[in-house]
Short mmCIF file of C-alpha atoms in Angstrom, two decimals:
data_model
loop_
_atom_site.label_atom_id
_atom_site.label_comp_id
_atom_site.label_asym_id
_atom_site.label_seq_id
_atom_site.Cartn_x
_atom_site.Cartn_y
_atom_site.Cartn_z
CA UNK A 1012 149.78 8.45 37.26
CA UNK A 1013 149.20 5.15 39.06
CA UNK A 1014 149.64 4.92 42.83
CA UNK A 1015 150.10 1.61 44.63
CA UNK A 1016 149.85 1.46 48.38
CA UNK A 1017 149.71 -2.22 49.24
CA UNK A 1018 153.43 -2.47 49.95
CA UNK A 1019 152.80 -0.59 53.20
CA UNK A 1020 150.30 1.75 54.78
CA UNK A 1021 148.89 4.32 52.30
CA UNK A 1022 150.58 7.24 53.98
CA UNK A 1023 151.27 9.08 50.74
CA UNK A 1024 147.81 10.33 49.88
CA UNK A 1025 144.98 8.08 50.96
CA UNK A 1026 142.05 9.17 48.77
CA UNK A 1027 144.23 9.56 45.68
CA UNK A 1028 145.47 6.00 46.08
CA UNK A 1029 141.95 4.62 45.95
CA UNK A 1030 140.94 6.71 42.96
CA UNK A 1031 144.11 5.86 41.03
CA UNK A 1032 143.70 2.16 41.67
CA UNK A 1033 140.14 2.31 40.32
CA UNK A 1034 141.38 4.07 37.20
CA UNK A 1035 144.10 1.48 36.78
CA UNK A 1036 141.56 -1.33 36.75
CA UNK A 1037 139.78 0.34 33.83
CA UNK A 1038 142.81 0.58 31.54
CA UNK A 1039 144.86 -2.58 32.20
CA UNK A 1040 143.51 -5.48 30.19
CA UNK A 1041 144.58 -9.08 30.72
CA UNK A 1042 146.35 -10.52 27.71
CA UNK A 1043 147.93 -7.29 26.52
CA UNK A 1044 151.72 -7.24 26.13
CA UNK A 1045 153.56 -6.08 29.23
CA UNK A 1046 156.94 -6.46 30.93
CA UNK A 1047 157.45 -9.99 32.22
CA UNK A 1048 159.71 -11.18 35.03
CA UNK A 1049 161.65 -14.42 35.33
CA UNK A 1050 158.84 -16.19 37.17
CA UNK A 1051 156.31 -15.36 34.46
CA UNK A 1052 158.69 -16.56 31.73
CA UNK A 1053 159.47 -19.89 33.35
CA UNK A 1054 158.53 -22.81 31.14
CA UNK A 1055 158.03 -20.65 28.05
CA UNK A 1056 160.20 -21.23 24.93
CA UNK A 1057 162.84 -18.50 24.43
CA UNK A 1058 161.94 -15.76 21.97
CA UNK A 1059 163.82 -16.11 18.70
CA UNK A 1060 165.55 -12.84 17.81
CA UNK A 1061 168.99 -11.70 16.60
CA UNK A 1062 171.92 -11.67 18.99
CA UNK A 1063 172.79 -8.30 20.58
CA UNK A 1064 174.68 -6.04 18.18
CA UNK A 1065 178.22 -5.23 19.49
CA UNK A 1066 177.68 -1.49 19.20
CA UNK A 1067 180.76 -0.60 21.25
CA UNK A 1068 183.07 -2.44 18.84
CA UNK A 1069 181.28 -2.05 15.50
CA UNK A 1070 179.62 0.91 13.81
CA UNK A 1071 175.95 0.67 12.91
CA UNK A 1072 175.89 2.20 9.43
CA UNK A 1073 173.59 2.27 6.42
CA UNK A 1074 174.80 -1.06 5.05
CA UNK A 1075 174.27 -2.84 8.34
CA UNK A 1076 170.88 -1.20 8.73
CA UNK A 1077 169.75 -2.82 5.47
CA UNK A 1078 170.17 -6.27 7.01
CA UNK A 1079 169.76 -5.46 10.71
CA UNK A 1080 166.45 -3.67 11.41
CA UNK A 1081 166.26 -2.23 14.91
CA UNK A 1082 162.82 -3.58 15.80
CA UNK A 1083 163.91 -7.19 15.18
CA UNK A 1084 165.44 -7.23 18.69
CA UNK A 1085 162.80 -5.27 20.57
CA UNK A 1086 160.25 -7.10 22.73
CA UNK A 1087 158.00 -6.36 25.70
CA UNK A 1088 161.01 -6.08 28.04
CA UNK A 1089 162.87 -3.55 25.86
CA UNK A 1090 161.94 -0.75 28.22
CA UNK A 1091 163.65 2.04 30.15
CA UNK A 1092 162.81 2.11 33.87
CA UNK A 1093 164.00 4.80 36.29
CA UNK A 1094 163.88 4.54 40.10
CA UNK A 1095 163.64 7.91 41.86
CA UNK A 1096 163.41 9.12 45.43
CA UNK A 1097 165.14 11.16 48.15
CA UNK A 1098 168.63 10.32 49.47
CA UNK A 1099 168.92 6.98 51.32
CA UNK A 1100 165.54 5.84 50.00
CA UNK A 1101 166.99 2.60 48.61
CA UNK A 1102 166.92 3.52 44.92
CA UNK A 1103 170.07 1.65 43.98
CA UNK A 1104 169.14 -1.54 45.81
CA UNK A 1105 165.68 -1.68 44.23
CA UNK A 1106 167.01 -0.83 40.76
CA UNK A 1107 169.54 -3.66 40.96
CA UNK A 1108 166.93 -6.18 42.08
CA UNK A 1109 164.47 -5.11 39.39
CA UNK A 1110 167.17 -5.42 36.73
CA UNK A 1111 167.98 -8.92 37.94
CA UNK A 1112 164.34 -10.04 38.11
CA UNK A 1113 163.36 -8.52 34.75
CA UNK A 1114 166.56 -9.63 32.99
CA UNK A 1115 167.51 -6.03 32.24
CA UNK A 1116 170.80 -4.14 32.43
CA UNK A 1117 171.46 -1.98 35.48
CA UNK A 1118 173.06 1.40 34.80
CA UNK A 1119 174.26 2.93 38.10
CA UNK A 1120 174.14 6.66 38.70
CA UNK A 1121 177.43 8.34 37.64
CA UNK A 1122 179.82 10.07 40.05
CA UNK A 1123 181.76 13.28 39.48
CA UNK A 1124 184.63 11.75 41.49
CA UNK A 1125 185.22 9.26 38.68
CA UNK A 1126 185.88 12.13 36.27
CA UNK A 1127 189.05 12.99 38.17
CA UNK A 1128 190.65 9.65 37.27
CA UNK A 1129 192.07 9.91 33.73
CA UNK A 1130 192.21 7.05 31.24
CA UNK A 1131 195.62 5.99 32.51
CA UNK A 1132 194.37 5.72 36.09
CA UNK A 1133 196.05 8.91 37.32
CA UNK A 1134 194.10 10.84 39.98
CA UNK A 1135 193.95 14.46 38.83
CA UNK A 1136 193.18 15.59 42.37
CA UNK A 1137 196.88 15.15 43.09
CA UNK A 1138 197.62 18.44 41.28
CA UNK A 1139 194.98 20.45 43.17
CA UNK A 1140 197.66 22.30 45.12
CA UNK A 1141 198.99 23.78 41.87
CA UNK A 1142 195.63 24.99 40.55
CA UNK A 1143 193.73 28.23 41.21
CA UNK A 1144 190.79 27.88 43.61
CA UNK A 1145 188.23 28.08 40.80
CA UNK A 1146 189.84 25.11 39.00
CA UNK A 1147 190.38 22.75 41.92
CA UNK A 1148 188.50 19.46 42.09
CA UNK A 1149 185.05 19.36 43.64
CA UNK A 1150 183.42 15.95 43.95
CA UNK A 1151 180.47 14.51 45.88
CA UNK A 1152 182.24 14.65 49.25
CA UNK A 1153 183.25 18.28 48.71
CA UNK A 1154 179.70 19.10 47.69
CA UNK A 1155 178.29 17.67 50.91
CA UNK A 1156 181.02 19.16 53.07
CA UNK A 1157 180.92 22.72 51.73
CA UNK A 1158 178.14 23.47 49.22
CA UNK A 1159 178.70 27.22 49.66
CA UNK A 1160 182.35 27.07 48.61
CA UNK A 1161 183.17 29.88 46.20
CA UNK A 1162 179.87 31.60 47.07
CA UNK A 1163 178.01 28.64 45.59
CA UNK A 1164 179.87 28.70 42.27
CA UNK A 1165 181.44 25.30 42.94
CA UNK A 1166 178.05 23.76 43.70
CA UNK A 1167 176.57 25.30 40.55
CA UNK A 1168 179.31 23.87 38.32
CA UNK A 1169 179.05 20.55 40.17
CA UNK A 1170 175.32 20.26 39.43
CA UNK A 1171 175.83 21.12 35.77
CA UNK A 1172 178.54 18.46 35.58
CA UNK A 1173 176.13 15.97 37.17
CA UNK A 1174 173.51 16.87 34.58
CA UNK A 1175 176.06 16.27 31.82
CA UNK A 1176 177.03 12.86 33.24
CA UNK A 1177 173.40 11.77 33.62
CA UNK A 1178 172.65 13.02 30.12
CA UNK A 1179 175.45 10.89 28.67
CA UNK A 1180 174.38 7.85 30.70
CA UNK A 1181 170.82 8.27 29.41
CA UNK A 1182 172.14 8.30 25.84
CA UNK A 1183 174.10 5.12 26.55
CA UNK A 1184 170.97 3.49 27.98
CA UNK A 1185 169.00 4.32 24.83
CA UNK A 1186 171.84 2.99 22.65
CA UNK A 1187 171.92 -0.22 24.68
CA UNK A 1188 168.20 -0.84 24.33
CA UNK A 1189 168.10 -0.19 20.58
CA UNK A 1190 171.21 -2.27 19.82
CA UNK A 1191 170.60 -5.23 22.10
CA UNK A 1192 166.86 -5.28 22.79
CA UNK A 1193 167.63 -5.57 26.51
CA UNK A 1194 165.81 -3.18 28.81
CA UNK A 1195 167.64 -0.86 31.21
CA UNK A 1196 166.97 0.08 34.84
CA UNK A 1197 168.55 3.28 36.20
CA UNK A 1198 168.50 5.07 39.54
CA UNK A 1199 167.97 8.78 38.80
CA UNK A 1200 167.75 10.40 35.38
CA UNK A 1201 168.62 13.85 33.98
CA UNK A 1202 164.91 14.72 34.00
CA UNK A 1203 164.77 14.64 37.82
CA UNK A 1204 167.75 16.94 38.40
CA UNK A 1205 165.31 19.84 38.41
CA UNK A 1206 164.00 18.74 41.82
CA UNK A 1207 167.47 18.98 43.33
CA UNK A 1208 168.18 22.37 41.75
CA UNK A 1209 164.85 23.67 43.05
CA UNK A 1210 165.61 22.47 46.58
CA UNK A 1211 169.08 24.03 46.45
CA UNK A 1212 167.61 27.35 45.30
CA UNK A 1213 164.95 27.40 48.02
CA UNK A 1214 167.52 26.70 50.73
CA UNK A 1215 170.01 29.31 49.47
CA UNK A 1216 172.75 26.98 48.18
CA UNK A 1217 172.61 28.42 44.66
CA UNK A 1218 171.30 31.74 43.40
CA UNK A 1219 168.18 32.35 41.36
CA UNK A 1220 170.45 33.42 38.53
CA UNK A 1221 172.13 30.00 38.44
CA UNK A 1222 168.72 28.33 38.66
CA UNK A 1223 167.52 30.29 35.62
CA UNK A 1224 170.64 29.35 33.68
CA UNK A 1225 170.12 25.70 34.58
CA UNK A 1226 166.64 25.96 33.05
CA UNK A 1227 168.18 27.32 29.86
CA UNK A 1228 170.54 24.34 29.67
CA UNK A 1229 167.73 21.94 30.46
CA UNK A 1230 165.37 23.37 27.87
CA UNK A 1231 168.13 23.33 25.26
CA UNK A 1232 169.09 19.69 25.80
CA UNK A 1233 166.47 17.35 27.28
CA UNK A 1234 164.24 17.49 24.19
CA UNK A 1235 166.75 15.23 22.41
CA UNK A 1236 166.31 12.37 24.92
CA UNK A 1237 163.55 9.76 24.93
CA UNK A 1238 161.80 9.79 28.28
CA UNK A 1239 161.50 6.53 30.26
CA UNK A 1240 158.61 4.09 29.93
CA UNK A 1241 158.24 3.79 33.69
CA UNK A 1242 159.23 5.90 36.69
CA UNK A 1243 159.14 4.32 40.15
CA UNK A 1244 159.16 6.86 42.98
CA UNK A 1245 160.03 5.72 46.50
CA UNK A 1246 158.29 8.05 48.92
CA UNK A 1247 160.01 8.32 52.29
CA UNK A 1248 159.05 10.80 55.05
CA UNK A 1249 161.68 13.40 55.85
CA UNK A 1250 162.23 12.18 59.41
CA UNK A 1251 162.80 8.62 58.17
CA UNK A 1252 165.19 9.90 55.50
CA UNK A 1253 167.17 11.69 58.18
CA UNK A 1254 167.26 8.53 60.30
CA UNK A 1255 168.64 6.51 57.37
CA UNK A 1256 171.24 9.16 56.54
CA UNK A 1257 172.48 9.11 60.12
CA UNK A 1258 172.46 5.32 60.16
CA UNK A 1259 174.59 4.90 57.04
CA UNK A 1260 176.99 7.59 58.33
CA UNK A 1261 178.69 8.48 55.04
CA UNK A 1262 181.55 11.03 55.15
CA UNK A 1263 180.27 14.63 55.39
CA UNK A 1264 176.65 13.62 54.69
CA UNK A 1265 175.07 13.51 58.15
CA UNK A 1266 175.93 17.11 59.09
CA UNK A 1267 175.62 18.63 55.61
CA UNK A 1268 173.22 21.49 54.93
CA UNK A 1269 172.09 19.33 51.99
CA UNK A 1270 170.57 16.79 54.36
CA UNK A 1271 168.75 19.15 56.71
CA UNK A 1272 164.99 18.64 57.16
CA UNK A 1273 164.34 21.93 55.32
CA UNK A 1274 166.34 20.86 52.27
CA UNK A 1275 164.90 17.34 52.22
CA UNK A 1276 161.36 18.71 52.48
CA UNK A 1277 161.99 21.13 49.60
CA UNK A 1278 163.39 18.23 47.56
CA UNK A 1279 160.39 15.97 48.20
CA UNK A 1280 157.95 18.81 47.44
CA UNK A 1281 159.67 19.55 44.13
CA UNK A 1282 159.72 15.86 43.22
CA UNK A 1283 155.97 15.57 43.72
CA UNK A 1284 154.82 18.96 42.46
CA UNK A 1285 157.16 19.33 39.49
CA UNK A 1286 158.95 16.18 38.36
CA UNK A 1287 156.26 13.52 38.87
CA UNK A 1288 153.57 15.80 37.49
CA UNK A 1289 155.61 16.51 34.36
CA UNK A 1290 156.96 13.02 33.67
CA UNK A 1291 153.54 11.40 34.17
CA UNK A 1292 152.34 13.05 30.94
CA UNK A 1293 154.65 10.65 29.07
CA UNK A 1294 155.63 7.75 31.33
CA UNK A 1295 153.78 5.38 33.59
CA UNK A 1296 154.43 6.27 37.24
CA UNK A 1297 154.33 4.00 40.28
CA UNK A 1298 154.59 5.68 43.69
CA UNK A 1299 155.29 3.58 46.77
CA UNK A 1300 155.34 4.41 50.46
CA UNK A 1301 158.89 3.19 51.11
CA UNK A 1302 159.11 4.20 54.77
CA UNK A 1303 159.50 0.47 55.31
CA UNK A 1304 161.43 -1.31 52.58
CA UNK A 1305 159.13 -3.83 50.90
CA UNK A 1306 159.66 -6.99 48.90
CA UNK A 1307 160.79 -6.09 45.34
CA UNK A 1308 158.72 -9.02 44.08
CA UNK A 1309 155.60 -6.96 44.79
CA UNK A 1310 156.96 -4.15 42.62
CA UNK A 1311 157.67 -6.66 39.84
CA UNK A 1312 154.09 -7.92 40.00
CA UNK A 1313 152.76 -4.37 39.72
CA UNK A 1314 155.03 -3.68 36.73
CA UNK A 1315 153.78 -6.82 35.00
CA UNK A 1316 150.21 -5.51 35.23
CA UNK A 1317 150.95 -2.34 33.26
CA UNK A 1318 149.90 -2.39 29.62
CA UNK A 1319 152.39 -0.20 27.77
CA UNK A 1320 150.73 -0.88 24.41
CA UNK A 1321 147.35 0.61 25.26
CA UNK A 1322 148.26 4.05 23.88
CA UNK A 1323 147.73 5.14 20.29
CA UNK A 1324 149.52 7.61 18.03
CA UNK A 1325 147.17 10.30 19.35
CA UNK A 1326 148.24 9.85 22.97
CA UNK A 1327 151.03 11.83 24.63
CA UNK A 1328 152.04 8.81 26.72
CA UNK A 1329 154.93 6.80 25.24
CA UNK A 1330 155.17 9.34 22.41
CA UNK A 1331 158.99 9.23 22.39
CA UNK A 1332 159.00 5.49 21.74
CA UNK A 1333 156.79 5.62 18.64
CA UNK A 1334 158.58 5.89 15.30
CA UNK A 1335 157.12 6.49 11.84
CA UNK A 1336 158.72 3.46 10.16
CA UNK A 1337 161.66 1.06 10.41
CA UNK A 1338 164.15 3.57 9.06
CA UNK A 1339 163.08 6.07 11.68
CA UNK A 1340 164.03 3.47 14.30
CA UNK A 1341 167.34 2.81 12.52
CA UNK A 1342 168.21 6.51 12.33
CA UNK A 1343 167.46 7.01 16.03
CA UNK A 1344 169.59 3.98 16.88
CA UNK A 1345 172.51 5.38 14.88
CA UNK A 1346 172.11 8.82 16.46
CA UNK A 1347 172.03 7.59 20.08
CA UNK A 1348 174.92 5.19 19.44
CA UNK A 1349 177.40 7.13 17.34
CA UNK A 1350 176.38 10.80 17.55
CA UNK A 1351 176.44 11.23 21.31
CA UNK A 1352 179.03 14.02 21.06
CA UNK A 1353 176.66 16.03 18.85
CA UNK A 1354 173.76 15.53 21.26
CA UNK A 1355 175.97 16.41 24.22
CA UNK A 1356 176.68 19.73 22.53
CA UNK A 1357 173.11 20.80 23.42
CA UNK A 1358 174.39 21.23 26.98
CA UNK A 1359 176.87 23.91 25.88
CA UNK A 1360 174.79 27.00 26.52
CA UNK A 1361 176.96 30.15 26.91
CA UNK A 1362 176.55 31.48 30.48
CA UNK A 1363 176.46 35.08 29.30
CA UNK A 1364 174.33 36.28 32.20
CA UNK A 1365 175.56 33.80 34.80
CA UNK A 1366 178.95 34.95 36.02
CA UNK A 1367 178.81 32.62 39.02
CA UNK A 1368 179.82 29.57 37.00
CA UNK A 1369 182.47 31.26 34.85
CA UNK A 1370 186.18 30.55 35.28
CA UNK A 1371 188.39 33.51 34.38
CA UNK A 1372 190.65 33.32 31.34
CA UNK A 1373 193.73 33.70 33.55
CA UNK A 1374 192.74 30.81 35.83
CA UNK A 1375 191.90 28.61 32.86
CA UNK A 1376 195.27 29.35 31.21
CA UNK A 1377 197.03 28.18 34.37
CA UNK A 1378 194.84 25.05 34.47
CA UNK A 1379 195.61 24.14 30.85
CA UNK A 1380 199.34 24.57 31.42
CA UNK A 1381 199.32 22.33 34.49
CA UNK A 1382 197.15 19.69 32.80
CA UNK A 1383 199.60 19.53 29.88
CA UNK A 1384 202.28 18.55 32.39
CA UNK A 1385 200.08 16.01 34.19
CA UNK A 1386 200.74 12.34 33.28
CA UNK A 1387 198.44 11.11 30.51
CA UNK A 1388 196.63 14.42 29.95
CA UNK A 1389 198.55 16.15 27.17
CA UNK A 1390 197.15 14.04 24.33
CA UNK A 1391 194.34 11.53 23.82
CA UNK A 1392 194.77 8.01 25.21
CA UNK A 1393 197.16 6.03 23.05
CA UNK A 1394 199.17 9.09 21.97
CA UNK A 1395 201.21 9.79 25.11
CA UNK A 1396 204.73 8.33 24.73
CA UNK A 1397 205.61 9.15 28.36
CA UNK A 1398 202.83 6.75 29.42
CA UNK A 1399 204.31 3.92 27.33
CA UNK A 1400 202.15 4.33 24.21
CA UNK A 1401 203.86 2.92 21.12
CA UNK A 1402 203.38 3.12 17.37
CA UNK A 1403 201.97 6.63 17.63
CA UNK A 1404 203.25 7.64 14.18
CA UNK A 1405 201.09 5.01 12.46
CA UNK A 1406 197.88 5.44 14.47
CA UNK A 1407 194.86 6.92 12.68
CA UNK A 1408 192.42 7.04 15.60
#
């Protein structure tokens, strides 16, 4: 783990900063391949490589793999970077600026609220009054407003839905990198959800039983994902986090039990003791004191100094991004691009001993009946005549 403190005062952990910076000087060698920003690339001839493969329109199959090897598009900037930190730390702003400076794609964190808008643009929350309590919508605002709703069952299902959305976004990020060669910057990843679940358990939002079930889901699913190359953690003191939360004054956030000093402290502790410790065995980690927002250009300079190619096949670091041969790369590319539904199935762990998140058969039967009557929900998109879909009889997919 590499700590940088020059963006502001080394409040995080003074002696560790000095030691880590000495270690960093020993392993980073000038001339090795590393991520390069726009300034560093100015004046250099463009790298000749194939155009991005249109993976959302065309299928990458065996025949295409014969003439389109995956590694032909990959270069030093074909990396996955994740920006982490407590609420209101500035993760999204920094991730966007890094993506712009490093010529990477920015993948914003997904929202549960978006799931309630179907593919025809109909807001499913409009039928909440017809649904049983266990089946009513529960988005980010509801989570902040009443995390104990349904004795915490709503919050438990909400967090599992969040994990599912982040899992899918991570798969899409991997598919994007392998098909286009362009790196991806994200704010938050499914690997860091553990910190939030730990904080919620310690502050009594969810039960230990739900927490144990979450671990089952996590252990059954995250092994299929490639971990990021680089994690950037923005360290912000709890009192400063509270000040920023109050300043931005989002609905239901300021007075939520999920933004109390006790919860925020538990979150930060879990981030540092669990997540950063675990992810640093694979990824490079940069930790910044972000109590005062610094110039992103400094972060870019620090990223450019990291040598991602220094590790060998015997090292745990970057293990996920080492393949046996070209066909191993091609198979992984095909899997992350076109087999996402199979990988998502790893999240489907039966909650046999976790009754808190279960919806009764009777409630679910009512939900299915109401959804069948909701505009655009009875059949897949393109097969709903009441929504104006035509030529249904002759459609194959």
